[in-house]
Amino acid sequence: MGGKFYITTPIYYVNARPHIGHAYTTIACDTIARRHRMLGDDTWFLTGTDEHGQKIERAAQGAGKTPQQFADEVSNAFRASWDYLGLSYDDFIRTTSDRHKKGVQALWSKIRDNGYIHKGTYTGQYCVFDELYVDAVGPGAPCPDCGRPTETVHEENYYFKLSAFRDKLIDLYTSQPDFIRPETRRNEVLSFVSGGLRDLSISRSTFSWGIPVPDDPKHVIYVWLDALANYITAIGYGSPDQSRYEKYWPADVHMIGKEIVRFHCVYWPAFLMAAGLPLPKGITAHGWLLFEENKMSKSRGNIVRAETIVDVLGTDALRYFLLREIVFGQDGSFSFDALVQRYNADLANGLGNLASRTLTMITRYFKGEVPYPSHTAAHSPQEDVIAVAAAKTIEEFGSCFDRFQFSRALEIAWTLVSAVDKYIVENEPWALGEKQDEASRARLATVLYTSAEALRVVAALAHPVMPEATAKIWSQLGLGDIRKVDLTQLRWGQLRLGTKLGEVQAVFPRADKSAIERMQKMEDKNNSGAEAVAAAGTPSGGTSVPPPVQARAAAEASSVAAGEASSAASSAAPSASAKKTVPAIPEGKIAIDDFVKIDLRVAQVKVAERVKGADKLLRLEVDLGTEVRQLVAGIAEAYTPESLIGRKVVIVANLAPRKLRGLESNGMIVAASVEGGNPVLASFLEDVPVGTRLK
Ligand code: ME8
């Protein structure tokens, strides 16, 4: 370790807001990136949004917006969701950004100059939903992949000479068996490619929402060539500064869902080969998150939003559940019942209980200082068993995790948690604590040291999966910043005698039945709201996005998580506006009575402080003239708390309160959302009295 590590998620379509299916991939990548950082690797974690193509153009039309407005709003919603979840991405690429467009055109030119692009005519079927040419079916036939109707297209197009890469691709899959994981996916791809490859149409001329073909702007570049290129354009391919590209490319892992294997494992390496560029080291496809037996997806309308789970149980609960419950690579079901059950069993009763009883007893019996384990009379073979089990856990957890067997890795770590739990029960430290004789004290010290050391080992291993809770455990153990841990050096016995514990607090409070009801209600409300909008809306009837989804996208896209700095544009578009039927409003505009619903006010920051365990959040108290309010804002990476005290800001004052990391946020601070950069707070050149309304 100590090398570089580059990991990517797919870039998500902006035809609707994120749900836990997208969060699943992004959380898995976040976890892997965090582990690599702890192993000392120079790590780069990329995510982003896929914003071009006919599907997006039609979804925008259905929502009565321009494609760019629509893309801006939904892309912001993805970013806000990832920030709300505290995901540690290093860059967020948007395919409508200039840096990406230039990179894609550079890639196109390279492939063309190398002789792999020619002009031809395509007559055949196209599936707008999958943005896929469907050669095998005739007019009117459904798409073999998704079952939706295909459309007949007849276009003069540019073609990519995919057929020239059949043998090279087969060589790649056979010489590098790990290029596609898991093996089932590799076998599928191998058999698909072995059957022969036809040249691929890589431009469209019947619509314009895309990147123009260099020297022939009547054509836009096929959305999958555009999208796949993000993995190199984001790190600078095609830009004057190639340093990041040179450092990180080729990617170590492209993480994707199983439905986009063909694009990543056939088209992408072929495009790269044609351009003479190095290939990624590996592509890993995971399975689907199912809800009531179906793939959770925006088009089915059976989505669950990550925010709901975060608000009720916390981010770590969601992360742990997804990685522990589902065997990575296979499909897995999501249900609130299973989530709460797993949370209570493994987190509240498991790790949380181990932490709280160990730390509470050290506080009570040893004045909050880690006691010295006895090596003499008070030592029993039980301690050796735990020490050996912990050493084995460190090794096996790592080897499973690094093969992306997250569920198995966590199961192994929790076997240690159970073993220590049993050890505590058997040794009854609470009974030893009541005795004052020297032997009992020595035995108590040994039992509590052993438990605390096991807790330390599990916290370090589980940190990439549950960053918040393990950071709390770490500081309660008196060990400082867990992110500085060097996992390559993790061994049994490193907890120092006399370490002063921090304040002991429960990390995973038990969830009762009402947690399930609350989450269910939040999602029901979200989904029924969308239907109401759908009924009032005027969907285009395009095949790509069923009506409820278009409407939900319109309604949801305009609201940004309260804890985020919103862009000025999105904060001025209330979600309620989508519900009103306002005739004669030009496309993409809102009426003044929609705008006046938003109470924008000048406020002055009185108190600003970081939110513990949330790198991006600040807790603010702002004076509105008539009252002082608490807000939680996602601006900690852009502003230090000190720089904000006394500053006048603009807030949305009538936003419904919501909880972030357990703190109530009463309003939203308005900021420009700068692509690829930090948010910039809205402010005034002139002095404006506190409480003044913006209109
Ligand atoms: O395909 N279960 O974007 P997309 C598991 N823009 N994962 C899921 C999921 C579910 N129910 N739903 C979504 C695209 N995902 C293209 C990608 S990349 C160059 C272009 C995750 O918005 C999973 O990672 O349809 C899946 O592959 C991805 O979201 C699809 O996102």
XYZ file of C-alpha atoms and ligand atoms in Angstrom:
726
model
C 0.000 0.000 0.000
C 1.022 3.625 -0.052
C 0.394 3.852 -3.792
C -2.402 5.646 -5.584
C -6.007 4.522 -5.708
C -8.676 5.870 -8.062
C -12.282 4.744 -7.686
C -15.394 5.890 -9.550
C -19.160 5.491 -9.290
C -21.358 5.575 -12.395
C -22.464 9.114 -13.102
C -26.174 9.186 -12.411
C -28.834 10.302 -14.850
C -30.519 13.478 -13.810
C -33.990 12.374 -14.845
C -35.037 12.082 -11.196
C -33.741 12.512 -7.686
C -31.394 10.097 -5.946
C -32.648 7.148 -3.939
C -30.924 4.484 -1.884
C -30.129 2.455 -5.024
C -27.758 5.226 -6.106
C -26.669 5.715 -2.516
C -25.769 2.020 -2.377
C -23.107 2.305 -5.092
C -21.846 5.633 -3.799
C -21.647 4.414 -0.205
C -19.786 1.271 -1.289
C -17.245 3.437 -3.119
C -17.014 5.829 -0.201
C -16.268 2.934 2.115
C -13.579 1.562 -0.187
C -12.048 5.027 -0.608
C -11.968 5.548 3.162
C -10.237 2.233 3.713
C -7.635 3.047 1.091
C -6.974 6.413 2.708
C -6.456 4.601 6.009
C -4.072 2.216 4.278
C -1.995 5.201 3.206
C -2.986 5.264 -0.464
C -3.195 8.556 -2.285
C -6.893 8.147 -3.033
C -9.194 9.852 -5.520
C -12.928 9.185 -5.381
C -15.058 10.471 -8.247
C -18.805 10.672 -8.649
C -21.098 12.911 -10.676
C -24.101 13.241 -12.936
C -24.899 12.213 -16.505
C -26.902 15.044 -17.994
C -27.138 14.712 -21.773
C -29.207 12.574 -24.102
C -32.740 12.201 -25.297
C -33.977 10.763 -22.029
C -32.970 13.891 -20.111
C -34.214 16.202 -22.825
C -37.638 14.577 -22.638
C -37.730 14.507 -18.857
C -36.965 18.238 -18.851
C -39.727 18.867 -21.375
C -42.133 16.912 -19.216
C -41.190 19.067 -16.245
C -41.582 22.271 -18.255
C -37.938 23.252 -17.908
C -34.989 23.725 -20.170
C -32.655 20.715 -20.124
C -29.954 22.809 -18.467
C -32.255 24.108 -15.716
C -33.530 20.637 -15.145
C -30.042 19.153 -15.073
C -28.796 21.858 -12.693
C -31.537 21.186 -10.210
C -31.326 17.428 -10.175
C -27.537 17.419 -10.217
C -27.631 19.710 -7.170
C -30.013 17.302 -5.509
C -27.563 14.419 -6.047
C -24.728 16.436 -4.669
C -26.799 17.604 -1.722
C -27.776 14.038 -0.982
C -24.168 12.854 -0.996
C -23.225 15.730 1.290
C -26.125 14.957 3.571
C -24.793 11.426 3.818
C -21.314 12.793 4.536
C -19.758 10.995 1.542
C -16.097 11.734 1.013
C -15.985 12.159 -2.764
C -13.032 14.177 -4.033
C -14.696 15.444 -7.186
C -18.163 15.660 -8.662
C -18.194 15.721 -12.450
C -21.110 17.030 -14.470
C -21.269 16.145 -18.148
C -22.584 19.627 -18.943
C -19.423 21.237 -17.555
C -16.904 22.771 -19.917
C -14.024 20.670 -18.672
C -15.981 17.534 -19.537
C -17.149 18.747 -22.950
C -13.597 19.634 -23.977
C -12.317 16.279 -22.790
C -14.988 14.355 -24.688
C -14.258 16.254 -27.878
C -10.550 15.562 -27.413
C -11.295 11.857 -27.000
C -13.512 11.848 -30.097
C -10.808 13.574 -32.141
C -8.206 11.093 -30.977
C -10.357 8.094 -31.904
C -11.199 9.701 -35.267
C -7.540 10.518 -35.984
C -6.654 6.921 -35.216
C -9.077 5.833 -37.954
C -11.879 4.274 -35.904
C -14.733 6.642 -36.797
C -16.599 6.660 -40.101
C -19.922 7.981 -41.366
C -22.858 5.730 -42.166
C -26.622 5.501 -41.986
C -28.453 3.827 -39.168
C -31.958 2.548 -39.585
C -33.169 0.559 -36.669
C -34.577 0.581 -33.178
C -33.440 2.766 -30.315
C -34.383 2.416 -26.657
C -34.501 5.915 -25.196
C -34.771 4.637 -21.625
C -31.511 2.712 -21.875
C -30.045 5.115 -24.463
C -29.187 1.959 -26.353
C -29.224 0.889 -30.016
C -31.196 -2.325 -30.230
C -30.112 -4.159 -33.325
C -31.805 -7.438 -32.702
C -35.456 -6.320 -32.840
C -37.740 -4.928 -35.524
C -40.009 -1.848 -35.560
C -42.526 -1.731 -32.718
C -40.743 -4.430 -30.732
C -39.937 -3.870 -27.064
C -36.389 -3.376 -25.828
C -34.926 -6.766 -24.872
C -33.192 -5.161 -21.881
C -35.944 -3.157 -20.212
C -39.126 -4.176 -22.043
C -40.098 -0.622 -22.964
C -41.155 0.184 -26.546
C -38.282 1.039 -28.841
C -38.385 3.830 -31.412
C -37.378 3.490 -35.033
C -34.625 5.875 -35.978
C -33.254 6.603 -39.401
C -30.234 8.819 -39.202
C -26.975 9.582 -40.860
C -24.548 8.929 -38.042
C -20.940 8.556 -37.166
C -19.942 5.003 -36.425
C -17.298 3.606 -34.138
C -15.427 0.578 -35.483
C -16.324 -1.638 -32.554
C -16.042 -4.745 -34.726
C -12.271 -4.224 -34.883
C -11.953 -4.824 -31.143
C -13.588 -8.209 -30.728
C -10.380 -10.211 -30.467
C -8.566 -7.620 -28.387
C -11.440 -7.562 -25.916
C -11.511 -11.329 -25.657
C -7.763 -11.260 -25.025
C -8.314 -8.703 -22.310
C -10.981 -10.752 -20.512
C -8.920 -13.907 -20.694
C -5.539 -12.476 -19.816
C -6.949 -10.376 -16.960
C -9.665 -12.471 -15.355
C -10.151 -9.780 -12.698
C -10.942 -7.112 -15.249
C -14.660 -7.818 -14.791
C -15.929 -8.876 -11.393
C -17.800 -10.909 -10.309
C -17.159 -13.874 -12.543
C -20.794 -14.308 -13.618
C -20.659 -10.872 -15.238
C -17.345 -11.667 -16.870
C -18.819 -14.798 -18.400
C -21.824 -12.905 -19.735
C -19.613 -10.305 -21.363
C -17.272 -12.908 -22.778
C -20.132 -14.746 -24.401
C -21.663 -11.517 -25.736
C -18.396 -10.417 -27.329
C -17.561 -13.875 -28.621
C -20.814 -13.747 -30.583
C -19.339 -10.904 -32.675
C -19.560 -7.123 -32.434
C -21.183 -4.732 -34.875
C -19.986 -1.199 -35.374
C -21.639 1.225 -33.010
C -23.446 4.410 -33.918
C -21.855 7.147 -31.798
C -23.676 10.291 -32.823
C -27.272 11.499 -33.021
C -28.657 14.232 -35.226
C -32.382 14.212 -34.438
C -32.044 16.133 -31.196
C -29.474 18.532 -29.841
C -29.057 17.996 -26.082
C -25.508 16.722 -26.139
C -21.908 17.575 -26.912
C -21.408 18.635 -30.542
C -19.230 16.414 -32.707
C -15.989 18.306 -33.422
C -16.205 19.925 -36.882
C -19.777 18.702 -37.434
C -22.047 20.371 -34.872
C -25.250 19.079 -36.516
C -24.456 15.878 -34.640
C -24.206 15.370 -30.920
C -22.011 12.681 -29.435
C -23.789 9.491 -28.329
C -24.600 9.858 -24.654
C -22.742 6.720 -23.582
C -19.480 7.807 -25.215
C -20.015 11.196 -23.563
C -20.804 9.635 -20.161
C -18.079 6.983 -20.041
C -15.450 9.582 -20.840
C -16.175 11.271 -17.492
C -13.764 8.890 -15.826
C -10.872 10.559 -17.649
C -12.192 14.074 -18.301
C -12.770 14.613 -14.568
C -9.097 14.102 -13.874
C -8.023 16.421 -16.650
C -7.876 14.431 -19.888
C -8.094 16.934 -22.738
C -7.253 19.890 -20.520
C -3.965 21.807 -20.442
C -3.164 20.411 -16.991
C -2.696 16.659 -17.249
C -1.081 16.161 -13.854
C -4.052 14.575 -12.105
C -4.735 12.365 -15.119
C -1.146 11.240 -15.156
C -1.191 10.537 -11.454
C -4.462 8.615 -11.179
C -5.250 7.045 -14.544
C -5.839 4.152 -15.056
C -8.645 3.856 -12.533
C -8.299 1.045 -10.038
C -12.032 0.379 -9.785
C -15.060 1.419 -11.799
C -17.976 0.434 -9.574
C -21.290 -0.027 -11.371
C -24.673 -1.726 -11.138
C -25.089 -4.924 -13.139
C -27.368 -3.381 -15.789
C -24.598 -1.242 -17.267
C -21.949 -3.911 -17.566
C -21.973 -4.004 -21.354
C -21.306 -0.280 -21.700
C -18.437 -0.415 -19.234
C -16.870 -3.719 -20.129
C -17.251 -3.672 -23.915
C -17.667 -0.122 -25.211
C -15.442 1.670 -22.700
C -12.313 -0.477 -23.117
C -12.849 -0.431 -26.882
C -13.037 3.387 -26.930
C -9.871 3.566 -24.839
C -8.040 1.063 -27.031
C -9.055 3.062 -30.088
C -7.681 6.219 -28.495
C -4.482 4.429 -27.470
C -5.134 5.041 -23.777
C -4.516 2.685 -20.849
C -7.473 0.608 -19.648
C -8.958 0.687 -16.149
C -7.645 -2.048 -13.889
C -11.043 -3.455 -13.082
C -14.787 -3.077 -13.313
C -16.948 -4.371 -10.497
C -20.679 -4.798 -10.910
C -22.947 -5.151 -7.921
C -26.523 -6.389 -7.831
C -29.766 -4.519 -7.418
C -31.441 -3.257 -4.356
C -34.964 -4.609 -4.502
C -38.030 -3.245 -2.844
C -40.939 -5.619 -2.594
C -39.227 -7.959 -5.074
C -38.709 -5.305 -7.747
C -35.636 -3.305 -8.623
C -35.887 -0.067 -6.751
C -36.016 2.557 -9.437
C -37.362 5.956 -10.177
C -39.426 4.634 -13.062
C -41.162 2.014 -10.904
C -41.940 4.641 -8.291
C -40.899 2.329 -5.447
C -38.012 4.369 -4.181
C -36.782 5.001 -0.665
C -34.672 8.084 -0.076
C -31.493 7.850 1.934
C -32.359 11.052 3.809
C -35.328 9.386 5.467
C -33.134 6.699 6.983
C -30.455 9.189 7.937
C -32.986 11.391 9.724
C -34.358 8.524 11.783
C -31.416 6.161 12.362
C -28.333 8.042 11.151
C -26.013 7.582 8.178
C -24.020 4.772 9.722
C -27.131 2.655 10.127
C -27.829 2.887 6.406
C -24.218 2.222 5.456
C -23.887 -0.755 7.763
C -27.192 -2.236 6.680
C -26.455 -2.015 2.955
C -23.007 -3.533 3.252
C -23.827 -6.160 5.883
C -27.247 -7.309 4.743
C -26.613 -7.663 1.029
C -23.996 -9.979 -0.396
C -22.128 -7.616 -2.662
C -22.616 -8.648 -6.275
C -26.020 -10.200 -5.664
C -29.460 -8.622 -5.531
C -30.772 -7.858 -2.070
C -34.025 -6.691 -0.577
C -34.546 -3.541 1.338
C -37.211 -3.159 3.986
C -37.587 -0.881 6.980
C -38.256 -3.906 9.188
C -35.002 -5.579 8.196
C -33.131 -2.308 8.616
C -34.370 -1.718 12.149
C -33.868 -5.338 13.096
C -30.271 -5.287 11.894
C -29.672 -1.923 13.542
C -30.893 -3.102 16.920
C -29.183 -6.485 16.809
C -25.760 -5.505 15.480
C -25.405 -1.846 16.345
C -27.507 -0.970 19.388
C -27.102 -4.336 21.143
C -23.816 -5.304 19.494
C -21.131 -2.713 18.992
C -23.000 0.074 20.805
C -23.533 -2.037 23.876
C -19.927 -3.247 23.920
C -18.732 0.349 23.727
C -21.028 1.742 26.338
C -20.539 -0.912 28.943
C -16.782 -1.129 28.547
C -16.277 2.616 28.625
C -18.784 3.210 31.413
C -17.084 0.641 33.624
C -13.627 2.079 32.954
C -15.014 5.481 33.896
C -16.656 4.143 37.013
C -13.963 1.803 38.303
C -10.758 3.388 36.991
C -11.613 7.090 36.942
C -11.800 7.062 33.157
C -8.241 5.827 32.547
C -7.440 2.668 30.612
C -6.282 0.183 33.264
C -3.204 -2.015 33.040
C -3.867 -5.632 32.067
C -2.266 -8.170 34.328
C 0.274 -10.595 32.926
C 0.441 -12.603 36.097
C -2.127 -14.136 38.376
C -5.063 -12.170 37.027
C -4.400 -13.228 33.442
C -6.436 -16.142 32.099
C -6.257 -18.060 28.811
C -9.475 -16.262 27.840
C -7.476 -13.122 27.138
C -5.162 -15.038 24.816
C -8.170 -16.392 22.954
C -9.492 -12.860 22.413
C -6.060 -11.573 21.381
C -5.629 -14.337 18.814
C -9.189 -13.845 17.543
C -8.572 -10.097 17.160
C -5.346 -10.619 15.212
C -7.140 -13.058 12.920
C -10.030 -10.609 12.551
C -7.660 -7.847 11.418
C -6.241 -10.094 8.749
C -9.444 -11.732 7.525
C -11.482 -8.547 7.591
C -8.897 -6.925 5.320
C -8.697 -9.765 2.882
C -12.501 -10.037 2.525
C -12.990 -6.312 2.368
C -10.366 -5.862 -0.319
C -12.198 -8.434 -2.420
C -15.365 -6.391 -1.820
C -16.893 -9.103 0.355
C -18.233 -6.487 2.715
C -20.894 -8.606 4.295
C -18.431 -11.361 5.144
C -15.865 -8.855 6.438
C -18.414 -7.308 8.777
C -19.656 -10.696 9.870
C -16.083 -11.559 10.849
C -15.660 -8.336 12.823
C -18.966 -8.891 14.592
C -17.912 -12.386 15.556
C -15.228 -10.662 17.598
C -17.834 -8.306 19.078
C -19.918 -11.316 20.163
C -16.898 -13.129 21.561
C -15.978 -10.119 23.695
C -19.565 -9.719 24.772
C -19.597 -13.308 25.955
C -16.252 -12.788 27.657
C -17.651 -9.802 29.566
C -20.746 -11.708 30.634
C -18.653 -14.639 31.820
C -16.262 -12.468 33.779
C -18.878 -10.205 35.315
C -16.732 -7.100 35.671
C -19.649 -5.351 37.423
C -19.341 -7.919 40.225
C -15.538 -7.580 40.314
C -15.982 -3.828 40.533
C -17.820 -4.171 43.801
C -14.836 -5.925 45.406
C -11.841 -4.093 46.762
C -9.267 -6.893 47.106
C -6.192 -6.684 44.944
C -6.849 -9.844 42.948
C -10.332 -8.668 41.948
C -8.994 -5.253 40.963
C -6.275 -6.863 38.826
C -8.790 -9.173 37.182
C -11.175 -6.262 36.572
C -8.360 -4.244 34.987
C -7.506 -7.133 32.694
C -11.101 -7.752 31.616
C -11.757 -4.093 30.900
C -8.454 -3.585 29.129
C -9.153 -6.600 26.912
C -12.660 -5.389 26.118
C -11.493 -1.863 25.357
C -8.695 -3.132 23.142
C -11.100 -5.307 21.171
C -13.412 -2.325 20.862
C -10.518 -0.281 19.495
C -9.693 -2.931 16.892
C -13.310 -3.235 15.719
C -13.720 0.555 15.589
C -10.605 0.957 13.433
C -11.667 -1.796 11.036
C -15.269 -0.618 10.816
C -14.391 3.049 10.421
C -14.667 3.076 6.607
C -18.133 1.536 6.917
C -19.390 3.634 9.842
C -17.296 6.789 9.936
C -19.404 8.723 12.423
C -20.021 6.175 15.145
C -16.486 4.809 15.073
C -15.070 8.345 15.272
C -17.163 8.837 18.412
C -16.007 5.552 19.905
C -12.433 6.478 19.069
C -12.626 9.806 20.823
C -14.448 8.238 23.763
C -11.499 5.852 23.960
C -9.348 8.975 24.235
C -7.543 8.267 20.979
C -8.122 11.468 18.983
C -8.844 11.544 15.267
C -9.651 8.116 13.862
C -8.971 9.236 10.293
C -5.279 9.374 11.148
C -5.129 5.674 11.928
C -2.684 3.739 9.770
C -4.504 0.481 9.139
C -1.349 -1.247 7.961
C -0.027 -0.906 11.514
C -3.140 -2.065 13.362
C -2.217 -4.785 15.897
C -3.535 -6.190 19.143
C -2.175 -4.587 22.288
C -1.602 -1.030 21.129
C -4.056 0.595 23.552
C -1.889 2.433 26.028
C -2.187 2.121 29.765
C -3.516 5.291 31.340
C -5.161 6.662 28.189
C -7.720 9.152 29.434
C -11.182 8.406 28.084
C -13.401 11.103 26.591
C -16.964 11.692 27.662
C -18.941 8.461 27.321
C -22.117 8.689 25.243
C -24.340 6.086 23.595
C -23.477 5.737 19.913
C -26.450 3.691 18.753
C -29.583 4.362 20.807
C -32.072 1.503 20.472
C -34.742 2.015 17.827
C -38.331 1.115 18.662
C -41.240 0.242 16.384
C -42.087 3.877 15.847
C -38.859 4.254 13.862
C -40.288 1.967 11.170
C -43.577 3.835 11.124
C -41.874 7.191 10.906
C -39.707 6.141 7.973
C -42.630 4.510 6.223
C -44.756 7.622 6.656
C -42.031 9.889 5.336
C -41.692 7.781 2.204
C -45.442 7.354 1.709
C -45.813 11.090 1.888
C -43.014 11.569 -0.579
C -44.421 9.059 -3.042
C -48.056 10.174 -2.773
C -46.968 13.795 -3.219
C -45.372 12.772 -6.450
C -48.527 11.100 -7.662
C -50.615 14.154 -6.911
C -48.211 16.197 -8.976
C -48.334 13.653 -11.747
C -52.084 13.951 -11.929
C -51.888 17.723 -12.278
C -48.934 17.756 -14.647
C -48.850 17.421 -18.394
C -46.388 14.668 -19.143
C -45.139 14.443 -22.657
C -46.052 10.801 -22.983
C -42.546 9.938 -24.108
C -41.574 6.383 -23.508
C -38.429 7.163 -21.609
C -39.854 8.408 -18.336
C -43.264 7.377 -17.099
C -45.437 10.297 -15.972
C -45.160 9.956 -12.181
C -41.421 10.093 -12.484
C -41.369 13.188 -14.594
C -43.596 14.919 -12.119
C -41.683 13.730 -9.119
C -38.461 14.850 -10.692
C -39.977 18.255 -11.227
C -41.249 18.476 -7.710
C -38.201 17.081 -6.035
C -35.520 18.557 -8.123
C -36.327 22.007 -6.934
C -35.813 21.351 -3.267
C -32.333 21.021 -1.910
C -31.631 19.400 1.450
C -31.989 22.034 4.131
C -28.504 21.448 5.445
C -26.963 22.290 2.136
C -26.019 25.624 0.853
C -28.520 25.925 -1.951
C -27.790 27.606 -5.205
C -29.512 30.911 -5.624
C -31.437 29.484 -8.538
C -32.743 26.411 -6.808
C -33.743 28.230 -3.656
C -36.001 30.422 -5.734
C -38.005 27.503 -7.097
C -40.300 26.099 -4.442
C -41.341 22.514 -4.862
C -44.940 23.580 -4.386
C -44.815 25.445 -7.659
C -44.865 22.189 -9.564
C -48.200 21.297 -7.971
C -50.080 24.329 -9.206
C -51.680 24.394 -12.595
C -50.790 27.868 -13.794
C -51.788 28.388 -17.394
C -49.994 30.862 -19.612
C -46.740 30.729 -17.711
C -44.006 30.413 -20.306
C -42.033 27.197 -20.268
C -39.636 26.930 -17.361
C -40.827 30.104 -15.583
C -42.681 30.542 -12.299
C -45.313 33.097 -11.384
C -44.585 35.920 -8.943
C -46.990 34.413 -6.423
C -44.822 31.311 -6.408
C -41.741 33.369 -5.727
C -43.283 35.391 -2.888
C -43.940 32.215 -0.990
C -40.250 32.108 -0.215
C -39.342 34.283 2.716
C -35.757 35.324 2.022
C -34.262 37.402 4.838
C -31.042 39.084 5.805
C -29.687 37.527 8.977
C -26.518 37.979 10.990
C -24.412 35.092 12.213
C -24.029 35.168 15.988
C -22.657 31.714 16.695
C -20.868 29.328 14.334
C -19.343 25.999 15.187
C -18.487 22.718 13.553
C -20.898 19.817 13.887
C -19.061 16.945 15.535
C -18.392 14.076 13.186
C -19.716 15.910 10.101
C -16.882 17.397 8.068
C -19.137 19.543 5.953
C -21.642 20.891 8.443
C -21.665 24.012 10.580
C -24.181 24.822 13.289
C -25.111 28.474 13.114
C -27.215 30.748 15.252
C -28.440 33.664 13.194
C -30.195 36.821 14.272
C -33.258 37.666 12.165
C -34.075 40.869 14.015
C -37.144 39.339 15.629
C -35.594 36.071 16.768
C -32.397 34.049 16.850
C -32.557 30.815 14.878
C -30.454 27.675 14.705
C -29.473 26.504 11.213
C -27.274 23.680 10.061
C -25.464 24.424 6.813
C -23.173 22.371 4.585
C -20.501 25.052 4.260
C -17.808 23.878 6.675
C -15.362 23.144 3.886
C -15.713 26.658 2.475
C -15.885 28.772 5.641
C -14.258 28.535 9.048
C -16.681 29.161 11.924
C -14.681 32.247 13.009
C -14.927 33.875 9.578
C -18.712 33.798 9.767
C -19.319 35.438 13.122
C -20.884 38.855 12.540
C -21.352 38.217 8.808
C -24.674 39.043 7.176
C -26.147 36.252 5.130
C -29.335 35.484 3.238
C -31.560 32.751 4.564
C -34.759 31.069 3.460
C -36.676 31.821 6.638
C -39.894 29.887 6.075
C -38.492 26.494 5.267
C -39.977 23.679 7.333
C -37.507 22.675 10.062
C -35.579 19.469 9.591
C -33.091 17.538 11.623
C -29.492 17.125 10.579
C -27.209 15.012 12.707
C -29.743 15.357 15.474
C -29.740 19.163 15.263
C -32.796 21.064 14.188
C -32.208 23.336 11.217
C -34.695 26.174 10.952
C -34.101 27.548 7.514
C -31.509 27.406 4.798
C -28.574 29.636 4.069
C -28.390 30.778 0.437
C -25.182 30.353 -1.505
C -23.990 29.998 -5.051
C -23.311 26.381 -5.797
C -20.099 26.539 -7.767
C -19.487 23.548 -9.953
C -16.444 21.639 -8.801
C -15.785 24.212 -6.083
C -16.996 25.362 -2.702
C -20.307 27.127 -2.109
C -20.128 30.926 -1.974
C -22.455 32.727 0.398
C -24.817 35.329 -1.013
C -23.973 38.748 0.432
C -24.396 42.494 -0.150
C -22.015 45.272 -1.079
C -24.071 47.806 0.902
C -24.911 47.405 4.578
C -28.428 45.980 4.935
C -30.328 45.876 8.247
C -30.870 42.487 9.825
C -34.335 41.075 9.099
C -34.776 42.846 5.739
C -36.787 40.793 3.282
C -35.496 40.045 -0.245
C -38.120 40.290 -2.970
O -27.082 4.171 -15.769
N -29.958 -1.080 -6.933
O -27.379 6.141 -14.624
P -28.538 5.757 -13.585
C -28.628 -0.935 -7.011
N -26.000 7.440 -16.388
N -28.025 0.067 -7.649
C -28.802 0.982 -8.228
C -30.210 0.898 -8.185
C -30.793 -0.191 -7.478
N -32.088 -0.357 -7.348
N -30.705 1.953 -8.854
C -29.634 2.687 -9.296
C -26.855 5.357 -15.601
N -28.490 2.091 -8.915
C -25.838 6.046 -16.464
C -24.442 5.643 -16.028
S -21.787 5.816 -16.157
C -20.671 6.308 -17.273
C -23.326 6.272 -16.807
C -27.128 2.581 -9.173
O -28.973 7.031 -12.976
C -26.253 1.535 -9.828
O -24.906 1.889 -9.638
O -29.555 4.909 -14.223
C -26.603 1.710 -11.275
O -25.654 1.174 -12.179
C -26.660 3.199 -11.378
O -27.219 3.624 -10.118
C -27.528 3.645 -12.538
O -27.751 4.985 -12.454
